[in-house]
C-alpha atoms as an extended CHARMM CRD file, in Angstrom:
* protein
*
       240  EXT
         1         1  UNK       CA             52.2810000000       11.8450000000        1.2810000000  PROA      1               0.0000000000
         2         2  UNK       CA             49.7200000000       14.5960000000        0.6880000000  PROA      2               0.0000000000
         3         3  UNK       CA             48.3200000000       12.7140000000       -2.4950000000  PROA      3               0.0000000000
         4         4  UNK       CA             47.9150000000        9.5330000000       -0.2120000000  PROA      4               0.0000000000
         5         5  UNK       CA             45.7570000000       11.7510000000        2.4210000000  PROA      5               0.0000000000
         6         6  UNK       CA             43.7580000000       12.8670000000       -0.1880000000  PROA      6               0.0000000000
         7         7  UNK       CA             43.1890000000        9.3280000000       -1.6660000000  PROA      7               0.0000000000
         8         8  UNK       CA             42.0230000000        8.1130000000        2.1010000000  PROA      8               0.0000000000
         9         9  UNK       CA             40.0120000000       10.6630000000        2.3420000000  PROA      9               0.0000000000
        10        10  UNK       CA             37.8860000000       10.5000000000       -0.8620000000  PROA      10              0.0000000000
        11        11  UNK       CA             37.9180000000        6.6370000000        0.1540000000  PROA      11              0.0000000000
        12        12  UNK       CA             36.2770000000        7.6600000000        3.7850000000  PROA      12              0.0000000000
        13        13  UNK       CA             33.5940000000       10.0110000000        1.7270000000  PROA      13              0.0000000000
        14        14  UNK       CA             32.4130000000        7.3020000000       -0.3730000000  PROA      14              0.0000000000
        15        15  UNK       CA             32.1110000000        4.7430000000        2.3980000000  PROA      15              0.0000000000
        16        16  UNK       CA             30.5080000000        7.3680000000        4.7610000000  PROA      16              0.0000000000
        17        17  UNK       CA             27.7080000000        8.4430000000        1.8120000000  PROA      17              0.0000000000
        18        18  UNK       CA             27.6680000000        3.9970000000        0.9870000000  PROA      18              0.0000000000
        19        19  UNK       CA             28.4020000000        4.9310000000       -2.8880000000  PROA      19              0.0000000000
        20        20  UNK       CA             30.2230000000        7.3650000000       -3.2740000000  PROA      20              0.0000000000
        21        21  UNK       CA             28.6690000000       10.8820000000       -4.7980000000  PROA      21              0.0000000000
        22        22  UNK       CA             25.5720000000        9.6870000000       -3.9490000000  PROA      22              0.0000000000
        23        23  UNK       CA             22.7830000000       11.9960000000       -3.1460000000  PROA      23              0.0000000000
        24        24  UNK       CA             19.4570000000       11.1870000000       -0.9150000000  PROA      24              0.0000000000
        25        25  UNK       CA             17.2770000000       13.5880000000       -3.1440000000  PROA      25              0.0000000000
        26        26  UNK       CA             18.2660000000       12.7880000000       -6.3050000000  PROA      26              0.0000000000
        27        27  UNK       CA             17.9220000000        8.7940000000       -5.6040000000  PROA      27              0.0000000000
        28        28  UNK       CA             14.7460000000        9.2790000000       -4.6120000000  PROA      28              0.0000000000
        29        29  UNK       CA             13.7280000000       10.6930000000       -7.2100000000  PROA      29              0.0000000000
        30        30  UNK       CA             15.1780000000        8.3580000000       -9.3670000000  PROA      30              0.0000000000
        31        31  UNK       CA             13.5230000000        5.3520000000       -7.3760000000  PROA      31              0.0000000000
        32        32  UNK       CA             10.3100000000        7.1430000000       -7.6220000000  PROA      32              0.0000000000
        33        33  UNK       CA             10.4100000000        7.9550000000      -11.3870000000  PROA      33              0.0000000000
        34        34  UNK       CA             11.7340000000        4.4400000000      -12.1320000000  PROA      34              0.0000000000
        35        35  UNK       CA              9.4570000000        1.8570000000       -9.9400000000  PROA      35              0.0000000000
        36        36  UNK       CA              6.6810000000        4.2210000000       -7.9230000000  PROA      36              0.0000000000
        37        37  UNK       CA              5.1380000000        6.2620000000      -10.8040000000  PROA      37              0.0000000000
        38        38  UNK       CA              5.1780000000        3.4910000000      -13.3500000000  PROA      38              0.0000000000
        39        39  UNK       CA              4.0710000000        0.9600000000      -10.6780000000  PROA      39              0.0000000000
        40        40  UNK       CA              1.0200000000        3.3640000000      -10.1530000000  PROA      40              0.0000000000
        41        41  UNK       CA              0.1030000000        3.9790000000      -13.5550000000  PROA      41              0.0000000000
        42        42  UNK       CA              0.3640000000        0.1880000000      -14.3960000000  PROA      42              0.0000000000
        43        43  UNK       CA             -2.1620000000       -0.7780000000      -11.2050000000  PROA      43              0.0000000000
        44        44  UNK       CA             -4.5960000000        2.1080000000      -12.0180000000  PROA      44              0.0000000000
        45        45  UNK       CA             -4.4240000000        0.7340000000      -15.5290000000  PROA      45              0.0000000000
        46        46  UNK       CA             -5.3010000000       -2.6040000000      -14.3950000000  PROA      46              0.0000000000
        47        47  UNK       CA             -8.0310000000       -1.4400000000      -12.1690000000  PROA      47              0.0000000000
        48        48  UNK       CA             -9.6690000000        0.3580000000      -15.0330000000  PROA      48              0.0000000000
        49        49  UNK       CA             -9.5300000000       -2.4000000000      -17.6620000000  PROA      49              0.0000000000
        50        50  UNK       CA            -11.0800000000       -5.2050000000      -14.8320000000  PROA      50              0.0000000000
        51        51  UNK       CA            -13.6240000000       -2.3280000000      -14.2380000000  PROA      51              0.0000000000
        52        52  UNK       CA            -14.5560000000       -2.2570000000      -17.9110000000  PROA      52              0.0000000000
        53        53  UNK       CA            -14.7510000000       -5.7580000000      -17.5440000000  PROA      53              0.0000000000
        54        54  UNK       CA            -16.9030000000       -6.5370000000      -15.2270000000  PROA      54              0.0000000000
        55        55  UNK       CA            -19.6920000000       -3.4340000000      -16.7220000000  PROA      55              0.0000000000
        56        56  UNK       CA            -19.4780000000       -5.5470000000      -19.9530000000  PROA      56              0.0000000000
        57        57  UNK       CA            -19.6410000000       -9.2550000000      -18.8240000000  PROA      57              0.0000000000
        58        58  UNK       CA            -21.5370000000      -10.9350000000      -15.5800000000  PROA      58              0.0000000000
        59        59  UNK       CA            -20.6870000000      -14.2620000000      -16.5560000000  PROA      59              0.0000000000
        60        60  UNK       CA            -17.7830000000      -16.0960000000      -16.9990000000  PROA      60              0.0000000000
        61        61  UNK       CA            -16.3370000000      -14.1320000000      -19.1670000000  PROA      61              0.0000000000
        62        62  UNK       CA            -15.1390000000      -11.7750000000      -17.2000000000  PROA      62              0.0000000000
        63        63  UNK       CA            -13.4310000000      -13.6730000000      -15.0560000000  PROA      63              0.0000000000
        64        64  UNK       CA            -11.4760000000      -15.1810000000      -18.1680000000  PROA      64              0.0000000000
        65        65  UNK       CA            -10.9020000000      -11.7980000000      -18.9190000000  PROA      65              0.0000000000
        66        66  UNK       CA             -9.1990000000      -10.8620000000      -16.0410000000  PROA      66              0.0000000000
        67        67  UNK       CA             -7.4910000000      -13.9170000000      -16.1390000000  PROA      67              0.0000000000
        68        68  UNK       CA             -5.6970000000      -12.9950000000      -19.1270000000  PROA      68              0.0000000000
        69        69  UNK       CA             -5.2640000000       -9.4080000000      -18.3100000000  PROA      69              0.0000000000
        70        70  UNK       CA             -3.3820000000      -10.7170000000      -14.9910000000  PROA      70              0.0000000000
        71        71  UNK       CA             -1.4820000000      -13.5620000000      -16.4300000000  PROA      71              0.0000000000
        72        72  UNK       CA             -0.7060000000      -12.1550000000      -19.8430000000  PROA      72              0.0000000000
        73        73  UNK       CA             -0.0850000000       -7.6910000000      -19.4100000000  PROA      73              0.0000000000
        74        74  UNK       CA             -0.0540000000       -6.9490000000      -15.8730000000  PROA      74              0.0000000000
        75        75  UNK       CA              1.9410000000      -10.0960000000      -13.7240000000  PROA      75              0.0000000000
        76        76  UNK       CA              4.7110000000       -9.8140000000      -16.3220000000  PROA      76              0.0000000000
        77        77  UNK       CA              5.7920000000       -5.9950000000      -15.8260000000  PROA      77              0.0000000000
        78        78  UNK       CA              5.0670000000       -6.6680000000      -12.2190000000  PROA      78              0.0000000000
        79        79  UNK       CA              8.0510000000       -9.5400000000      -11.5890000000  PROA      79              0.0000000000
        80        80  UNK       CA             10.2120000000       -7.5610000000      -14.2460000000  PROA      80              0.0000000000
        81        81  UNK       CA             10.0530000000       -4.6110000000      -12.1140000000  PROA      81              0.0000000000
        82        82  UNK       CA             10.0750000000       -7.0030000000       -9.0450000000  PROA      82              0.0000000000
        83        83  UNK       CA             13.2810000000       -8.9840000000      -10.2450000000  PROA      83              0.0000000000
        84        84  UNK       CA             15.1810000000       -5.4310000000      -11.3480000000  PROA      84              0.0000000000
        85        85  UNK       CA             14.4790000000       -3.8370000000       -8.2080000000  PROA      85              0.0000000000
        86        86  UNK       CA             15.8380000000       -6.7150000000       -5.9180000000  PROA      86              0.0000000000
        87        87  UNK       CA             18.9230000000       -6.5590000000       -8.0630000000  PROA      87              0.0000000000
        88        88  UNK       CA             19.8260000000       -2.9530000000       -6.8480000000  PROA      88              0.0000000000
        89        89  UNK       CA             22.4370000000       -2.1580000000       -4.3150000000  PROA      89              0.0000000000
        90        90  UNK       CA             20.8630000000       -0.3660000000       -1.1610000000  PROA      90              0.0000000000
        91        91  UNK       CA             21.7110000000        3.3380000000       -0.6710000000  PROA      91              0.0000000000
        92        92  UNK       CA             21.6700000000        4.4280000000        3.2490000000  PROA      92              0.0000000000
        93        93  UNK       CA             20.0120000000        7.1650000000        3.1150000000  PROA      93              0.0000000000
        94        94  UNK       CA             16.5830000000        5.6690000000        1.3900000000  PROA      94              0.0000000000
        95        95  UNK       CA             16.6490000000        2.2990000000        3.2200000000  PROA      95              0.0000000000
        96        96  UNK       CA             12.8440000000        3.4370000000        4.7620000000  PROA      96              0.0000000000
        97        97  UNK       CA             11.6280000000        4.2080000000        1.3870000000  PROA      97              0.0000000000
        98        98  UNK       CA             13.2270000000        0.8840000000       -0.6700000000  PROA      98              0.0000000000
        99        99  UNK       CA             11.5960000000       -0.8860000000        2.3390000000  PROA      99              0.0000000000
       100       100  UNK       CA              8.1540000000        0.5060000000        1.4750000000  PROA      100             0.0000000000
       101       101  UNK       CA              8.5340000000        0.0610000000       -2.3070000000  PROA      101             0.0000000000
       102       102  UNK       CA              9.6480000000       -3.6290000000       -1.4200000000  PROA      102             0.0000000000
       103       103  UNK       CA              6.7870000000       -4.1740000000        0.2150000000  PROA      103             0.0000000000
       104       104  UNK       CA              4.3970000000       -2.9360000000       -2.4660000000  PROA      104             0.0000000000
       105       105  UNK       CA              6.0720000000       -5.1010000000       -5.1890000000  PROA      105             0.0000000000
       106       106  UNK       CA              5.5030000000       -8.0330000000       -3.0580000000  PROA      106             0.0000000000
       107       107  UNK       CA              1.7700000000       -6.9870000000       -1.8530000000  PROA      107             0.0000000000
       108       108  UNK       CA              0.8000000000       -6.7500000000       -5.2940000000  PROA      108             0.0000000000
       109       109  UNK       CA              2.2410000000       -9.8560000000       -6.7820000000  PROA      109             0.0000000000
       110       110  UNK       CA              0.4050000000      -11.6780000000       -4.0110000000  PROA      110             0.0000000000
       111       111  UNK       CA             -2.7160000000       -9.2240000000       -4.7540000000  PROA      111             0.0000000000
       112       112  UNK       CA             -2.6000000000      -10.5590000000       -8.4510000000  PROA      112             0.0000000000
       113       113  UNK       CA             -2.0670000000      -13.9590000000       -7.1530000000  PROA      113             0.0000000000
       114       114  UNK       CA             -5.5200000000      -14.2260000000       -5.1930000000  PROA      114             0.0000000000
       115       115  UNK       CA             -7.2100000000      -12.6110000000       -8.0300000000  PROA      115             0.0000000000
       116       116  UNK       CA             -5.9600000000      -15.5390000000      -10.2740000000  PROA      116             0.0000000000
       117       117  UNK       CA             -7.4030000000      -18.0820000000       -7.6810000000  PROA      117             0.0000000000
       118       118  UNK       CA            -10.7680000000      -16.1560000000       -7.4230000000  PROA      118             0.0000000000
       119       119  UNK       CA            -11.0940000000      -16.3860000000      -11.3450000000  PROA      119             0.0000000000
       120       120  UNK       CA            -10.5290000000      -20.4230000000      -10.8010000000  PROA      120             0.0000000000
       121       121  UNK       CA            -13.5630000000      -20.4920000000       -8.8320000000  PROA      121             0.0000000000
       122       122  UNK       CA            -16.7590000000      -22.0040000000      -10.2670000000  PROA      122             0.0000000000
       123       123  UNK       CA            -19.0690000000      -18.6250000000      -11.3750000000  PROA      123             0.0000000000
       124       124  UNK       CA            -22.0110000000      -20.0230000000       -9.0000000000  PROA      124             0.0000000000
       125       125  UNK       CA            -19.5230000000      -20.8790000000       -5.6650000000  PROA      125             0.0000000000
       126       126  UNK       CA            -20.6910000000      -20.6980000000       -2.5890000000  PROA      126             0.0000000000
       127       127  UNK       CA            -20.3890000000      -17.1600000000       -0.7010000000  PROA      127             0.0000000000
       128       128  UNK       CA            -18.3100000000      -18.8710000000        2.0690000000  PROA      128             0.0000000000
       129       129  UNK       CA            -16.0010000000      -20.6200000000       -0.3260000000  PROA      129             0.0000000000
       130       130  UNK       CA            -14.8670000000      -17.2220000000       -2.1620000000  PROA      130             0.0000000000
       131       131  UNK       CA            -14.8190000000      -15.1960000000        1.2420000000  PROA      131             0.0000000000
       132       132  UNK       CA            -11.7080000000      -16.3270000000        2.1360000000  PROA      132             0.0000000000
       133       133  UNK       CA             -9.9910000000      -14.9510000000       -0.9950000000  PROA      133             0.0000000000
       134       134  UNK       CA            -12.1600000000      -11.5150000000       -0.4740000000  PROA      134             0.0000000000
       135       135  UNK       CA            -10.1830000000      -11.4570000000        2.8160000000  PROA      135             0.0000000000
       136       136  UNK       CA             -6.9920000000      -11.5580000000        1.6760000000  PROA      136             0.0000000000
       137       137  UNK       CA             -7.2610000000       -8.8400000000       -1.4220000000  PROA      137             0.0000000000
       138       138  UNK       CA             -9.0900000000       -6.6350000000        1.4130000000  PROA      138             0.0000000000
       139       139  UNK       CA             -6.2370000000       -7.2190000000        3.5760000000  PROA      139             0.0000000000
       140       140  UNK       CA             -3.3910000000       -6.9140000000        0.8300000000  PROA      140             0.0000000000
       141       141  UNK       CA             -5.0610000000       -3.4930000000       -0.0650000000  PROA      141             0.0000000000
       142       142  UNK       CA             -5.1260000000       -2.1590000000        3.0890000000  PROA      142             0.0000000000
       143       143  UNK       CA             -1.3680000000       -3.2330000000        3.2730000000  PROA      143             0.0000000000
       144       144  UNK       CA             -0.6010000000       -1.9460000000        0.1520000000  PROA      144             0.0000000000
       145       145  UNK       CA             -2.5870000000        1.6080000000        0.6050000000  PROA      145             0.0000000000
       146       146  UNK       CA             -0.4950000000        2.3010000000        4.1330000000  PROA      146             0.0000000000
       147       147  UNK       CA              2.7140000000        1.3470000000        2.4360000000  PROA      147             0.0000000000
       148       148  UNK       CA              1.9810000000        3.5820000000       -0.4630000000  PROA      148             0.0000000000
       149       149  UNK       CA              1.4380000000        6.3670000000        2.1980000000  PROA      149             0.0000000000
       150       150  UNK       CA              4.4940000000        5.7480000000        4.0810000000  PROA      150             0.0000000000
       151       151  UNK       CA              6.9520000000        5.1890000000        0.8350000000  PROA      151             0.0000000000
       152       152  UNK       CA              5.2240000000        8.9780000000       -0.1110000000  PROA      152             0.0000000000
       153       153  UNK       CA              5.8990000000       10.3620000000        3.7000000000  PROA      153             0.0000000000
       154       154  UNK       CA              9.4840000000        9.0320000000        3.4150000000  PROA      154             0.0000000000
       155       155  UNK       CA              9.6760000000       10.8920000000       -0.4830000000  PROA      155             0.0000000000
       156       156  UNK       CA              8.5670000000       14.0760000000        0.8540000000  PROA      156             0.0000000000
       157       157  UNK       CA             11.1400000000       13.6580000000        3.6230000000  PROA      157             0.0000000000
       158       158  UNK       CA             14.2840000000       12.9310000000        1.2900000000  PROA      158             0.0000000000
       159       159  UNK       CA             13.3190000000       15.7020000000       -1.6670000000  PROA      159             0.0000000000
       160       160  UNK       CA             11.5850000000       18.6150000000        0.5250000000  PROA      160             0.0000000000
       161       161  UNK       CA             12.2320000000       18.1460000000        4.0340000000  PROA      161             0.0000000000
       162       162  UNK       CA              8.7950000000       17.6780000000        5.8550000000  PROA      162             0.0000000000
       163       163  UNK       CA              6.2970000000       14.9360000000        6.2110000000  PROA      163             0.0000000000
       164       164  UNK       CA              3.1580000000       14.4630000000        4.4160000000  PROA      164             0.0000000000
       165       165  UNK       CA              0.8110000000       13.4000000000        6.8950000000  PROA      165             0.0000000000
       166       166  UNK       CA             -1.8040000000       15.0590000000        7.1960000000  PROA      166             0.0000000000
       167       167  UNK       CA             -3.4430000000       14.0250000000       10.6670000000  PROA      167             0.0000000000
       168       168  UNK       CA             -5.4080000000       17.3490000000       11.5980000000  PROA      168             0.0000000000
       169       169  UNK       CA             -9.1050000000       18.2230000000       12.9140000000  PROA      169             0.0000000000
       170       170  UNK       CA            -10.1380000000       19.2830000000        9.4100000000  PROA      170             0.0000000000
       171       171  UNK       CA             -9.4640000000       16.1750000000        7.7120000000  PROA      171             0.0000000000
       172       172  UNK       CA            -10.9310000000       14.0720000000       10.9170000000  PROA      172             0.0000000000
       173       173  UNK       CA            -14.0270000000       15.9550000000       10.4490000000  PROA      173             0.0000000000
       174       174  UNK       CA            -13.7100000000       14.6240000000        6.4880000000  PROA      174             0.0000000000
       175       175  UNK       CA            -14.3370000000       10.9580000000        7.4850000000  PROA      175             0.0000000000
       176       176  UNK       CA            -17.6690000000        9.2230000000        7.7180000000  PROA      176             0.0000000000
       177       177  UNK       CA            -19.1520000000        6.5650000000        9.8000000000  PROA      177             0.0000000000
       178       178  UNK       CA            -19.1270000000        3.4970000000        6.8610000000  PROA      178             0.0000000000
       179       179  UNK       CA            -15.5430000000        4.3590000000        5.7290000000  PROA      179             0.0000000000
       180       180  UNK       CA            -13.2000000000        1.5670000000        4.9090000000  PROA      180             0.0000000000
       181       181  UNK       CA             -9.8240000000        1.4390000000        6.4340000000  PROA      181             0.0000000000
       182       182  UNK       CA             -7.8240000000        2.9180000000        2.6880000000  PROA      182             0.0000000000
       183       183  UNK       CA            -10.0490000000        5.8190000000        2.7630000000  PROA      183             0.0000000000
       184       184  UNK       CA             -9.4100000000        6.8950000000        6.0370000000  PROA      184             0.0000000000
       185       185  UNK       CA             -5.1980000000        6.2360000000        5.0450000000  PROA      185             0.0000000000
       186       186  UNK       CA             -5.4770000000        8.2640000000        2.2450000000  PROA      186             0.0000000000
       187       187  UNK       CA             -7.3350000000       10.7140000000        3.9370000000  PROA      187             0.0000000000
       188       188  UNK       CA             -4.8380000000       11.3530000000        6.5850000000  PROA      188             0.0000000000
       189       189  UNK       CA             -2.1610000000       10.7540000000        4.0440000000  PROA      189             0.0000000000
       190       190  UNK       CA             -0.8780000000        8.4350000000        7.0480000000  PROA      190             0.0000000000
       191       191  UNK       CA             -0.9960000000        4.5810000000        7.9760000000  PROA      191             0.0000000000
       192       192  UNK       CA             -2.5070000000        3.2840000000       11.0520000000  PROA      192             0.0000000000
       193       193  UNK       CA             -1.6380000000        1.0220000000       13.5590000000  PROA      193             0.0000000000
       194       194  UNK       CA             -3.5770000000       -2.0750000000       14.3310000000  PROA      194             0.0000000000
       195       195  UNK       CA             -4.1120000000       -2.3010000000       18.1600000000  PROA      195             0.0000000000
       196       196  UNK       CA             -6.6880000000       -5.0850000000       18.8440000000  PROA      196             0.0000000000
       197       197  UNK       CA             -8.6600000000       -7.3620000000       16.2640000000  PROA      197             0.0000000000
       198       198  UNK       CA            -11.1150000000       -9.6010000000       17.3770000000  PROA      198             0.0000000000
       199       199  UNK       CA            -14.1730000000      -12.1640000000       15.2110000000  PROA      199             0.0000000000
       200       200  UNK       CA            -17.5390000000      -13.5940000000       15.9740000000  PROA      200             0.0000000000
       201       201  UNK       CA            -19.7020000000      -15.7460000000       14.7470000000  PROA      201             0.0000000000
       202       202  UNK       CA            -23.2040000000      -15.0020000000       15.7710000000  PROA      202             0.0000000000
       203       203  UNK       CA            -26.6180000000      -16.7210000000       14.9720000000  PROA      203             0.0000000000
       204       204  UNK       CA            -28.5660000000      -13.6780000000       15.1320000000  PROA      204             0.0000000000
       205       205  UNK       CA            -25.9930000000      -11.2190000000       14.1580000000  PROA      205             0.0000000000
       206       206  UNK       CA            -23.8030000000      -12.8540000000       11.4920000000  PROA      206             0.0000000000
       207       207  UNK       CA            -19.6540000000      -12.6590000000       10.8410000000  PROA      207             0.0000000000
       208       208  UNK       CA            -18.6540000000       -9.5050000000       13.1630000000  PROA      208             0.0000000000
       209       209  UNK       CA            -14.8790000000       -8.4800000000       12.9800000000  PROA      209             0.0000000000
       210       210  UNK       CA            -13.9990000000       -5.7010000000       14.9390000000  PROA      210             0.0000000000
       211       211  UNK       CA            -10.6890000000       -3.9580000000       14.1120000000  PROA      211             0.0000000000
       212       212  UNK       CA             -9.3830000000       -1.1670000000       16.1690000000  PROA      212             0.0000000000
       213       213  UNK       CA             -6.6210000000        1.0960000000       14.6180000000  PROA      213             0.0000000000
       214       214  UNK       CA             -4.9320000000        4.3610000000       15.9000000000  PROA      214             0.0000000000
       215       215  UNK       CA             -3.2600000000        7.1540000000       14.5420000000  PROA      215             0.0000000000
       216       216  UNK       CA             -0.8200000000        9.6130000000       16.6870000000  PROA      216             0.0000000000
       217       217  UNK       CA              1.5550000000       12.4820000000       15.8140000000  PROA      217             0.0000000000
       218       218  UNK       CA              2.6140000000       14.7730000000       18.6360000000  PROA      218             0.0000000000
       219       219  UNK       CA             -0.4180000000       15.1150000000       20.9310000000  PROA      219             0.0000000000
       220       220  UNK       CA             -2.9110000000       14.3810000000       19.1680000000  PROA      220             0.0000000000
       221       221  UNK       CA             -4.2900000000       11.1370000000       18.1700000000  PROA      221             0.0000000000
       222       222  UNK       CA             -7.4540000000        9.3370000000       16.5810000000  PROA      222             0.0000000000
       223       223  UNK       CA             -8.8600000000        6.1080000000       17.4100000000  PROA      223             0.0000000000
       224       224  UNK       CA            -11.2590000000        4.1890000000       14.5950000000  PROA      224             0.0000000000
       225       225  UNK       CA            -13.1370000000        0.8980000000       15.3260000000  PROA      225             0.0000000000
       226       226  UNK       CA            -14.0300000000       -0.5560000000       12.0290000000  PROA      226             0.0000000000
       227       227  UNK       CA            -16.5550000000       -2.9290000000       12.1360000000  PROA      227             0.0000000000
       228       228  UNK       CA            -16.3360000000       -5.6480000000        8.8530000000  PROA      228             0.0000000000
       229       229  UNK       CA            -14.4850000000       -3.5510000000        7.4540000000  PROA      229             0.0000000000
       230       230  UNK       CA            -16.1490000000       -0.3340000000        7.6920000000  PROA      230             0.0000000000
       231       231  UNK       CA            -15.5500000000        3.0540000000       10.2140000000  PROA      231             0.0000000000
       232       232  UNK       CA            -18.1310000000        2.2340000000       13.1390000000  PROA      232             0.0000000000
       233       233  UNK       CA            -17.2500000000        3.9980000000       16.1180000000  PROA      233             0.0000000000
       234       234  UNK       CA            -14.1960000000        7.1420000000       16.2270000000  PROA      234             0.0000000000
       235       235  UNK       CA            -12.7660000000        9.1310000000       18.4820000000  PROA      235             0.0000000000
       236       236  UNK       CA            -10.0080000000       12.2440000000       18.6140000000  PROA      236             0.0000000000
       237       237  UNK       CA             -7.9820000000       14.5530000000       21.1020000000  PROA      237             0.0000000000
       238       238  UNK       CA             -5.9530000000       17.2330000000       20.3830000000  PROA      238             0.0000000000
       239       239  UNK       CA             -5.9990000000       17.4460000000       16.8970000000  PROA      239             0.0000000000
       240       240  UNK       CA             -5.6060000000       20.7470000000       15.4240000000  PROA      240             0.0000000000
């Protein structure tokens, strides 16, 4: 009888911890040495060969260039990475950060995705007819910059107990009217949330999109209007 307790109850530890022996730090540190620190070293990689690119070639070369950079080295270890992480069971205790990791997998594969449709364009297209593409990468980055800030909040949570945001006075002070939406994230180490977006189309004025974004923690809390993309009007109380 007492070796049949003992079996139920190492049975009731392993369902209770959803594998059992596992352990919140040490998975996430496993996750983040096995998909986050390779997946950043692979897209700073790619960001630094297209930037060699594009200060050797202004012509279509450089868009075949990043063609085959995309399609051949980069989109590859992307979906293999992709593919093996989908495959993994889910562990409780780092749901929040295999959500955020998720999403970056996906973000970039559709991030390489556009930039394999802008390289299809014709070298001399029309500003109008690549804008829409510009849209989406600019939106897919500013996805992909919160969701790298919130995967790294949830990893500092699991493996040394506190947040890493960083939403204080000082590092308001830090940001500049003309900032774009990912440096103000990485600035406060923190995502923001979208509370109004609104476009216009004006004769004298031009394309105008107006996004308004805030960031809160405790009592404090800053308020950014970006205007196309770029800090235009700002606001804070009780930061500290």
């Amino acid at each position: 009888m007492k070796k049949i307790l003992m079996v139920l109850l190492a049975l009731i530890c392993c369902i209770s911890l959803i594998g059992c022996g596992a352990d919140p730090k040490k998975e996430a540190e496993r996750l983040n040495q096995e998909y986050a620190e390779p997946g950043f070293t692979l897209f700073q990689n790619l960001t630094k060969e297209i930037n060699d690119l594009r200060s050797k070639y202004g012509d279509k070369r450089f868009d075949d260039g990043v063609k085959k950079l995309i399609e051949e080295k980069y989109k590859p270890q992307f979906v293999d990475m992709q593919n093996k992480f989908k495959n993994e069971k889910d562990v409780e205790d780092t749901k929040l950060m295999r959500e955020q990791m998720g999403l970056m997998l996906d973000d970039v594969i559709i991030l390489l995705d556009t930039g394999l449709e802008l390289t299809s364009l014709p070298i001399n297209a029309e500003k109008e007819v690549a804008l829409p593409y510009f849209n989406k990468m600019q939106t897919t980055i500013n996805n992909l910059v919160s969701e790298q800030v919130e995967y790294l909040n949830q990893y500092s949570l699991l493996t040394k107990g506190k947040s890493s945001y960083e939403l204080t006075l000082r590092n308001y002070q830090k940001i500049q009217k003309g900032d774009s939406y990912p440096d103000v994230v990485l600035t406060f180490k923190m995502p923001g949330k979208l509370t109004n977006s609104e476009e216009s189309n004006i004769r004298l004025i031009g394309h105008r999109k107006l996004d308004h974004y805030v960031w809160e923690t405790g009592d404090g809390y800053v308020r950014i209007m970006f205007e196309n993309g770029k800090a235009y009007m700002m606001e804070q109380k009780g930061l500290k």
